Rosetta silent file (secondary structure, phi, psi, omega in degrees, C-alpha in Angstrom):
SEQUENCE: MLEVTDLGKDFGGLQAIDSVSFTLRKNTITGLIGPNGAGKTTLFNTIAGVYKPTRGSIAFNGEAIGGLSPHRIFHKGLVRTFQIPRPFPDMSVLENLMVVPARQYGERFWNNWFRRGRVRQQEQDIHDKARETLKFLNLERVTHEQAKNLSGGQQKLVEIGRALMADPQLILLDEPGAGVNPSLLAEIIDRIRELHEKGITFLLIEHNMDMVMNLCDPILVMANGRLLMEGNAETVRTDPRVLDAYLGGSPDE
SCORE:     score description
SCORE:     0.000 S_00000001
   1 L     0.000  -42.660  179.440   73.776   59.632   89.562 S_00000001
   2 E  -125.636  130.093  178.632   77.183   61.342   89.240 S_00000001
   3 E  -128.327  116.772  179.394   78.296   64.324   91.309 S_00000001
   4 E  -109.537  125.004 -173.141   81.599   66.066   90.602 S_00000001
   5 E  -128.487  118.364  175.474   82.549   68.759   93.128 S_00000001
   6 E    48.367   43.122 -174.586   85.435   71.258   92.825 S_00000001
   7 E   -75.490  132.563  176.096   87.449   68.673   90.905 S_00000001
   8 E  -134.242  143.551  174.905   91.047   69.508   90.107 S_00000001
   9 E  -139.182  119.777 -179.532   93.831   67.572   88.388 S_00000001
  10 E  -109.505  145.885  169.302   97.383   68.886   88.164 S_00000001
  11 E  -122.453   96.959 -172.876  100.339   67.575   86.202 S_00000001
  12 L    64.771 -123.556  179.710  103.316   69.289   87.780 S_00000001
  13 L   -91.032    2.231 -178.367  102.599   72.994   87.432 S_00000001
  14 E   -94.852  125.680  173.986   99.845   72.504   84.865 S_00000001
  15 E   -92.120   96.497 -179.177   96.222   72.631   86.007 S_00000001
  16 E   -73.918  -34.666  174.000   94.522   70.361   83.473 S_00000001
  17 E  -128.479  132.864 -173.480   91.229   70.534   85.390 S_00000001
  18 E  -129.982  102.044  172.765   90.457   73.531   87.574 S_00000001
  19 E    53.266   52.956  179.499   87.546   73.468   90.085 S_00000001
  20 E   -89.603  128.833  177.535   85.042   71.633   87.871 S_00000001
  21 E  -134.016  133.778  173.037   81.616   70.915   89.412 S_00000001
  22 E  -166.802  164.445  174.610   78.525   69.371   87.825 S_00000001
  23 E  -127.115  147.659  173.708   75.907   66.690   88.399 S_00000001
  24 E  -111.296  126.374  174.854   74.457   64.103   86.026 S_00000001
  25 L   -82.075  150.682  178.984   70.850   63.097   86.455 S_00000001
  26 L   -62.531  143.219  176.068   69.884   59.490   85.915 S_00000001
  27 L    60.493   45.034  172.125   68.721   58.483   82.429 S_00000001
  28 L  -122.195  162.237  170.429   70.047   61.525   80.598 S_00000001
  29 E  -114.659  104.181 -176.469   72.399   61.915   77.638 S_00000001
  30 E  -101.753  131.279  176.343   74.835   64.666   78.597 S_00000001
  31 E   -95.413  147.021  175.856   77.271   66.130   76.093 S_00000001
  32 E  -126.418  111.807 -176.071   80.732   67.411   76.989 S_00000001
  33 E  -124.771  168.382  178.657   82.210   69.790   74.438 S_00000001
  34 L   157.034  159.637  179.781   85.043   72.272   74.190 S_00000001
  35 L   -64.851  163.736  176.269   88.039   73.130   72.029 S_00000001
  36 L   -55.880  136.650 -179.245   91.097   70.862   71.892 S_00000001
  37 L    85.759    6.864 -177.666   93.054   71.082   75.127 S_00000001
  38 L   -73.463  -20.602 -179.875   90.012   72.089   77.181 S_00000001
  39 L   108.902   10.780 -174.506   90.523   69.171   79.593 S_00000001
  40 H   -64.761  -49.444 -178.183   87.672   66.922   78.483 S_00000001
  41 H   -68.366  -35.529  175.803   89.632   63.659   78.206 S_00000001
  42 H   -62.583  -39.036  176.835   91.505   64.388   81.449 S_00000001
  43 H   -62.214  -46.610  176.820   88.118   64.823   83.126 S_00000001
  44 H   -56.662  -48.792 -177.030   86.967   61.462   81.719 S_00000001
  45 H   -63.711  -33.135  179.619   90.156   59.756   82.866 S_00000001
  46 H   -73.634  -40.815  176.855   89.826   61.204   86.353 S_00000001
  47 H   -63.621  -40.351 -174.662   86.190   60.118   86.692 S_00000001
  48 L   -82.376   -4.197  174.775   87.036   56.624   85.393 S_00000001
  49 L    95.815    1.592  177.238   89.974   56.179   87.778 S_00000001
  50 L   -66.429  -40.460  175.719   92.891   56.449   85.346 S_00000001
  51 L  -114.552  146.824  172.120   94.058   59.547   87.234 S_00000001
  52 L   -87.872  135.665  179.201   93.664   60.331   90.922 S_00000001
  53 L   -62.316  142.680  172.054   92.136   63.753   91.580 S_00000001
  54 L   -78.477  -36.303  179.415   94.458   66.411   92.953 S_00000001
  55 E  -145.124  163.188  172.489   91.505   68.153   94.601 S_00000001
  56 E    83.999 -172.024 -174.543   87.767   67.760   94.958 S_00000001
  57 E  -140.870  157.030  175.686   85.464   64.776   94.982 S_00000001
  58 E  -132.981  127.308  178.049   83.548   62.405   92.694 S_00000001
  59 E  -124.612  134.412  178.123   80.465   60.505   93.858 S_00000001
  60 E  -121.528  118.633 -174.837   78.616   57.815   91.906 S_00000001
  61 L    53.400   39.035  176.290   75.190   56.831   93.235 S_00000001
  62 L    81.957   -0.379 -178.366   76.096   58.589   96.467 S_00000001
  63 E  -109.215  132.027  179.401   79.361   56.688   96.948 S_00000001
  64 E   -66.965  125.681  179.139   82.761   58.390   96.815 S_00000001
  65 L  -122.807   -2.269 -179.868   84.824   56.974   93.927 S_00000001
  66 L   -59.667  122.172  179.539   87.530   59.615   93.515 S_00000001
  67 L    92.447   -8.285  175.246   90.896   57.857   93.517 S_00000001
  68 L   -69.796  155.830  179.507   89.528   54.317   93.176 S_00000001
  69 L   -70.183  155.201 -178.833   91.192   52.080   90.592 S_00000001
  70 H   -56.001  -39.260 -176.134   89.545   51.781   87.151 S_00000001
  71 H   -70.524  -30.837  177.626   88.503   48.158   87.673 S_00000001
  72 H   -70.803  -38.993  176.817   86.750   48.968   90.964 S_00000001
  73 H   -66.184  -41.032  177.381   84.854   51.836   89.331 S_00000001
  74 H   -56.116  -44.987 -177.365   84.028   49.544   86.396 S_00000001
  75 H   -71.367  -13.459  176.562   82.501   46.970   88.739 S_00000001
  76 L   -86.260   -5.346  176.656   80.268   49.650   90.260 S_00000001
  77 L   104.423   11.022  176.331   78.571   50.165   86.889 S_00000001
  78 E  -108.585  112.481 -170.753   80.498   53.158   85.514 S_00000001
  79 E  -124.415  147.095  178.806   82.084   52.137   82.214 S_00000001
  80 E  -126.609  155.432  169.817   83.979   54.087   79.549 S_00000001
  81 L  -112.381  174.690 -175.583   84.865   53.699   75.893 S_00000001
  82 L  -121.291  148.871  178.437   87.856   55.212   74.105 S_00000001
  83 L   -57.780  -44.542  173.605   88.232   57.665   71.231 S_00000001
  84 L  -101.518  111.738 -175.975   90.588   55.186   69.566 S_00000001
  85 L   -55.430  145.841 -176.959   88.993   51.732   69.988 S_00000001
  86 L  -126.246   59.842  177.472   91.096   49.212   71.872 S_00000001
  87 L   -74.819  165.380  167.893   89.817   45.736   70.962 S_00000001
  88 L   -77.278  107.010 -165.000   91.888   42.591   71.311 S_00000001
  89 L   -63.410  -34.151 -175.445   92.918   42.621   67.633 S_00000001
  90 L   -94.456    3.862  174.830   93.489   38.901   67.045 S_00000001
  91 L   -96.781  154.851  177.866   90.347   37.795   68.870 S_00000001
  92 E   -69.945  164.224  177.053   86.966   37.539   67.187 S_00000001
  93 H   -59.624  -42.823  178.658   84.311   40.163   67.765 S_00000001
  94 H   -60.407  -45.038 -179.295   82.328   37.615   69.786 S_00000001
  95 H   -64.827  -35.026  177.841   85.362   36.798   71.958 S_00000001
  96 H   -60.527  -34.267  177.366   85.990   40.516   72.541 S_00000001
  97 H   -80.155  -38.757 -175.067   82.560   40.746   74.152 S_00000001
  98 H   -68.250  -22.731 -177.520   82.709   37.440   76.020 S_00000001
  99 L   -77.556  -12.499 -171.824   85.918   38.363   77.833 S_00000001
 100 L   -71.938  -50.787 -172.327   84.301   41.370   79.559 S_00000001
 101 L   -53.843  138.136 -176.782   82.047   39.946   82.332 S_00000001
 102 L   -81.388  163.057  172.430   83.832   39.764   85.667 S_00000001
 103 L    55.616   47.239  176.595   84.279   36.793   87.979 S_00000001
 104 L   -78.065  132.732 -175.948   83.979   34.087   85.354 S_00000001
 105 H   -58.703  -36.657 -176.743   84.277   30.644   86.934 S_00000001
 106 H   -67.938  -10.778  178.487   86.568   29.380   84.188 S_00000001
 107 H   -72.717  -18.995  176.303   89.211   31.939   85.141 S_00000001
 108 L  -101.644  116.306 -167.279   90.091   29.764   88.163 S_00000001
 109 L   -59.414  -31.941 -176.990   91.709   26.639   86.817 S_00000001
 110 L   -69.742  -24.023  176.595   90.407   24.304   89.539 S_00000001
 111 H   -65.037  -29.199  179.275   86.822   25.109   88.584 S_00000001
 112 H   -71.641  -14.269  175.776   87.522   23.553   85.196 S_00000001
 113 H   -97.453  -43.498 -169.518   88.259   20.304   87.029 S_00000001
 114 H  -105.661  -15.409 -179.676   85.726   20.329   89.844 S_00000001
 115 L  -132.230   47.739 -174.334   82.884   22.568   88.585 S_00000001
 116 H   -59.405  -42.275 -178.959   82.809   21.815   84.877 S_00000001
 117 H   -61.832  -41.983  179.877   79.029   22.008   84.628 S_00000001
 118 H   -66.528  -40.234  178.200   78.919   25.411   86.295 S_00000001
 119 H   -62.657  -46.399 -179.006   81.723   26.710   84.054 S_00000001
 120 H   -62.824  -41.908 -178.746   79.961   25.457   80.916 S_00000001
 121 H   -65.485  -44.275  179.311   76.617   26.954   81.920 S_00000001
 122 H   -64.250  -41.546  179.756   78.094   30.360   82.709 S_00000001
 123 H   -63.356  -37.845  177.297   80.065   30.380   79.474 S_00000001
 124 H   -65.613  -40.588  178.376   76.906   29.534   77.535 S_00000001
 125 H   -62.613  -43.024  179.181   75.019   32.346   79.271 S_00000001
 126 H   -66.613  -40.288  177.406   77.797   34.829   78.429 S_00000001
 127 H   -59.318  -46.181 -178.649   77.904   33.539   74.846 S_00000001
 128 H   -64.793  -40.943  178.754   74.156   34.057   74.463 S_00000001
 129 H   -64.658  -40.253  178.883   74.328   37.557   75.941 S_00000001
 130 H   -64.198  -41.511  179.001   77.193   38.480   73.588 S_00000001
 131 H   -64.588  -40.006  177.835   75.228   37.206   70.573 S_00000001
 132 H   -64.429  -39.085  179.211   72.180   39.211   71.634 S_00000001
 133 H   -65.519  -42.760  178.294   74.344   42.318   72.047 S_00000001
 134 H   -64.595  -36.807  176.377   75.871   41.888   68.578 S_00000001
 135 H   -63.723  -43.778  178.724   72.390   41.468   67.124 S_00000001
 136 H   -59.826  -36.715 -177.088   71.268   44.689   68.826 S_00000001
 137 L   -88.810    4.061 -177.390   74.288   46.495   67.343 S_00000001
 138 L    58.735   40.048  179.197   73.750   45.002   63.847 S_00000001
 139 L  -114.244   15.527 -177.606   77.144   43.298   64.023 S_00000001
 140 H   -57.406  -36.202 -175.519   75.964   39.729   63.561 S_00000001
 141 H   -68.268  -16.116 -179.957   77.659   39.471   60.159 S_00000001
 142 H  -114.536   20.840 -176.250   81.088   40.078   61.741 S_00000001
 143 L   -51.499  -44.917 -174.695   80.571   37.871   64.806 S_00000001
 144 L  -103.984   11.328  177.596   83.541   35.626   64.018 S_00000001
 145 L   -79.700  143.371  174.567   85.685   38.235   62.252 S_00000001
 146 E   -64.920  138.438 -174.288   88.950   39.260   63.900 S_00000001
 147 H   -59.636  -30.896 -177.823   88.489   42.656   65.507 S_00000001
 148 H   -67.989  -15.825 -178.192   91.505   44.109   63.681 S_00000001
 149 H   -91.092   -1.610 -177.625   89.730   43.616   60.352 S_00000001
 150 L   -81.823  157.394  172.891   86.765   45.841   61.200 S_00000001
 151 L   -71.726  166.979  179.375   86.243   49.398   60.004 S_00000001
 152 H   -59.060  -41.696  179.502   86.660   52.262   62.447 S_00000001
 153 H   -65.664  -40.164  177.574   82.900   52.632   62.799 S_00000001
 154 H   -64.688  -37.971  178.216   82.416   48.929   63.445 S_00000001
 155 H   -66.485  -33.376  175.188   85.124   49.031   66.107 S_00000001
 156 H   -63.178  -39.644  177.815   83.277   51.922   67.795 S_00000001
 157 H   -66.854  -36.907  176.277   80.179   49.710   67.908 S_00000001
 158 H   -63.679  -38.221  176.312   82.261   46.868   69.384 S_00000001
 159 H   -58.470  -44.762  178.081   83.438   49.315   72.079 S_00000001
 160 H   -64.315  -40.934  178.828   79.815   50.030   72.937 S_00000001
 161 H   -60.752  -42.212  178.456   79.079   46.295   72.883 S_00000001
 162 H   -64.987  -37.253  176.467   81.886   45.567   75.337 S_00000001
 163 H   -62.401  -40.606 -178.139   80.548   48.307   77.615 S_00000001
 164 H   -66.374  -28.872  179.914   77.086   46.725   77.499 S_00000001
 165 L   -65.901  -14.491  179.675   78.482   43.349   78.555 S_00000001
 166 L   -92.662    5.074 -177.374   79.289   44.944   81.923 S_00000001
 167 L    51.469   57.038 -173.208   75.615   45.809   82.620 S_00000001
 168 L   -75.667  154.578  168.702   76.496   49.493   83.052 S_00000001
 169 L   -97.011  -34.884 -178.903   74.416   52.194   84.680 S_00000001
 170 E  -134.401  129.253  177.364   76.532   55.031   83.239 S_00000001
 171 E  -115.368  126.666  171.781   78.648   54.937   80.069 S_00000001
 172 E   -93.101  113.533 -178.353   81.319   57.542   79.329 S_00000001
 173 E  -102.669  119.448 -179.015   81.612   57.723   75.523 S_00000001
 174 E   -99.054  100.518  178.636   84.813   59.307   74.208 S_00000001
 175 L    50.266   63.081  179.241   84.103   60.717   70.726 S_00000001
 176 L   -64.656  -20.371 -178.712   81.872   57.909   69.414 S_00000001
 177 L   -95.324   -3.971 -174.704   81.436   59.782   66.129 S_00000001
 178 L   -67.233  125.939  175.497   85.112   60.490   65.373 S_00000001
 179 L    70.656   17.583 -176.575   86.247   59.053   62.031 S_00000001
 180 L  -104.313  136.319  179.642   82.943   57.263   61.427 S_00000001
 181 L   -69.162  158.268 -172.064   81.185   57.360   58.052 S_00000001
 182 H   -56.761  -37.583 -177.246   77.695   58.943   58.018 S_00000001
 183 H   -68.974  -42.091  178.243   75.723   55.693   57.750 S_00000001
 184 H   -71.381  -32.171  176.959   77.490   54.062   60.693 S_00000001
 185 H   -62.433  -42.085  177.970   77.293   57.314   62.660 S_00000001
 186 H   -61.665  -36.772  179.002   73.512   57.281   62.251 S_00000001
 187 H   -67.762  -42.128  178.541   73.504   53.697   63.518 S_00000001
 188 H   -61.690  -43.548  179.051   75.600   54.610   66.569 S_00000001
 189 H   -61.545  -43.065  179.060   73.246   57.483   67.372 S_00000001
 190 H   -61.546  -41.556 -179.341   70.218   55.184   67.056 S_00000001
 191 H   -66.523  -39.451  178.057   71.789   52.631   69.399 S_00000001
 192 H   -61.272  -43.628  179.754   72.598   55.320   71.991 S_00000001
 193 H   -63.166  -42.760  179.679   68.996   56.516   71.879 S_00000001
 194 H   -64.031  -41.725  178.966   67.646   52.979   72.266 S_00000001
 195 H   -66.132  -37.148  176.206   69.943   52.276   75.209 S_00000001
 196 H   -61.200  -40.998  178.428   68.910   55.565   76.781 S_00000001
 197 H   -64.936  -24.527  178.239   65.271   54.470   76.474 S_00000001
 198 L   -86.490   -0.636  172.995   66.235   51.290   78.324 S_00000001
 199 L   107.157    5.046  178.475   67.523   53.337   81.250 S_00000001
 200 L   -85.542  136.862  179.077   71.270   53.726   80.601 S_00000001
 201 E   -95.616  143.669 -177.770   72.772   57.138   81.340 S_00000001
 202 E  -128.446  142.781  164.691   75.419   58.644   79.047 S_00000001
 203 E  -127.091  120.612 -174.740   78.121   61.295   79.255 S_00000001
 204 E  -129.704  138.284  169.349   79.829   61.771   75.907 S_00000001
 205 E   -89.489  133.560  179.339   82.695   63.826   74.529 S_00000001
 206 L  -158.874  140.380  175.599   82.091   64.770   70.918 S_00000001
 207 L   -97.849  -11.712  177.646   83.320   67.310   68.354 S_00000001
 208 L   -78.883  101.018 -173.123   80.457   66.647   65.940 S_00000001
 209 H   -66.770  -34.352  177.446   78.216   69.551   66.902 S_00000001
 210 H   -60.982  -43.159  179.180   75.206   68.301   64.912 S_00000001
 211 H   -62.405  -46.077 -178.227   75.350   65.043   66.842 S_00000001
 212 H   -64.374  -47.099 -175.636   75.655   66.815   70.201 S_00000001
 213 H   -65.709  -30.536 -177.877   72.921   69.363   69.538 S_00000001
 214 H   -90.931  -17.351 -172.105   70.442   66.721   68.377 S_00000001
 215 H  -110.429  -32.371 -165.622   71.254   64.038   70.942 S_00000001
 216 L  -106.082  140.152  171.687   72.330   65.669   74.209 S_00000001
 217 E  -161.772  110.065    9.861   70.502   67.536   76.949 S_00000001
 218 L   -86.858  179.718  175.768   72.129   69.028   78.921 S_00000001
 219 E  -123.777  129.350  175.241   75.428   70.046   77.334 S_00000001
 220 E  -100.192  137.568  179.521   78.521   70.927   79.380 S_00000001
 221 E  -118.157  125.262  177.232   81.091   73.272   77.849 S_00000001
 222 E  -111.985  150.646  173.417   84.731   73.263   78.972 S_00000001
 223 E  -155.734  133.265  177.523   87.560   75.677   78.162 S_00000001
 224 L    53.620   38.990  176.112   91.040   75.960   79.663 S_00000001
 225 L    80.486   -1.448 -178.070   90.333   73.236   82.199 S_00000001
 226 E  -113.461  155.869  171.943   87.229   74.943   83.582 S_00000001
 227 E   -82.725  114.557 -174.827   83.526   74.345   83.167 S_00000001
 228 E   -80.118  -42.794 -178.992   82.410   77.351   81.152 S_00000001
 229 E  -167.912  169.044  174.416   78.666   76.747   81.170 S_00000001
 230 E  -140.444  136.507  179.381   75.845   74.189   81.155 S_00000001
 231 E  -176.792 -177.515  175.290   72.620   74.364   79.206 S_00000001
 232 L   -81.792  179.005 -173.794   70.439   72.939   76.466 S_00000001
 233 H   -58.890  -44.066 -177.309   71.352   73.024   72.790 S_00000001
 234 H   -65.815  -41.612  179.321   69.780   76.407   72.087 S_00000001
 235 H   -62.962  -45.173 -179.049   71.421   78.059   75.105 S_00000001
 236 H   -66.274  -41.598 -175.837   74.849   76.669   74.240 S_00000001
 237 H   -62.671  -30.513 -173.935   74.542   77.513   70.564 S_00000001
 238 H  -106.313    0.356 -177.022   73.864   81.187   71.228 S_00000001
 239 L   -77.336  123.918 -177.862   76.093   81.829   74.252 S_00000001
 240 H   -62.542  -27.937  178.820   78.881   84.303   73.351 S_00000001
 241 H   -65.358  -35.565  178.705   81.286   82.640   75.817 S_00000001
 242 H   -67.907  -44.243  178.320   81.077   79.408   73.827 S_00000001
 243 H   -61.380  -41.774  178.949   81.767   81.233   70.573 S_00000001
 244 H   -62.521  -42.848 -178.043   84.731   82.988   72.172 S_00000001
 245 H   -62.469  -41.528 -178.305   86.151   79.695   73.487 S_00000001
 246 H   -77.418  -27.284 -177.136   85.971   78.030   70.073 S_00000001
 247 H   -98.955    5.706  172.231   87.191   81.065   68.149 S_00000001
 248 L   102.328    3.830  177.550   90.119   81.752   70.460 S_00000001
 249 L   -77.262  171.724  178.528   88.718   84.314   72.859 S_00000001
 250 L   -89.242  133.489  178.379   89.216   84.137   76.593 S_00000001
 251 L   -66.336  -12.225 -178.731   86.438   82.471   78.602 S_00000001
 252 L   -91.457   -9.203 -176.409   86.941   85.137   81.263 S_00000001
 253 L   -74.916    0.000    0.000   86.200   88.037   78.933 S_00000001
């Protein structure tokens, strides 16, 4: 589904990503781990279109997307969430989901005059889909709550909900477990598994090793802007290069 080939991203003289190559198979949950500063978020941002690659290529479903704008990549079915949730704070949780779908008829003012029935029907369809998504995420009780009043874990679930409103094929999850209490973390993990069973593919950055080892296969390990290795949980857990990277050794040793 996703093919990254010899990808590089420079900021001045700094190589944040250096010749990274990997492929994601459809309907997998792939983990991306590595110490702070390894280049994981820069890799996410480059795949999602926030940054243009300095070198290399990115293909999604066989189509080159390297250098496309984030909204064009989004419309192709590749969606990302953020480590720090970014809801519209003064809008309700329901409204945060309803604003996501593209090409809404009501966004063009003349449709509200000449195609009122079509606008109303589409808005009702989006409303129903948002309510179903909130039910799936166990967020029904906060449907009409302002997003700024939610806990960190609830906001992470809203991030996932907004991603789902785009009918994604691949979701990039940026630290879905960060700052989340254990009960909500278990809920997030359950929802990811259920969505995976429904055919959605995931690539996630996460520092919670228990979550990664129990949820992800394969696991990609980055260090110093490079892809250090790829393997299953047992392979990654016992590889001396991974231990060196996390404990301060050089990945080249």
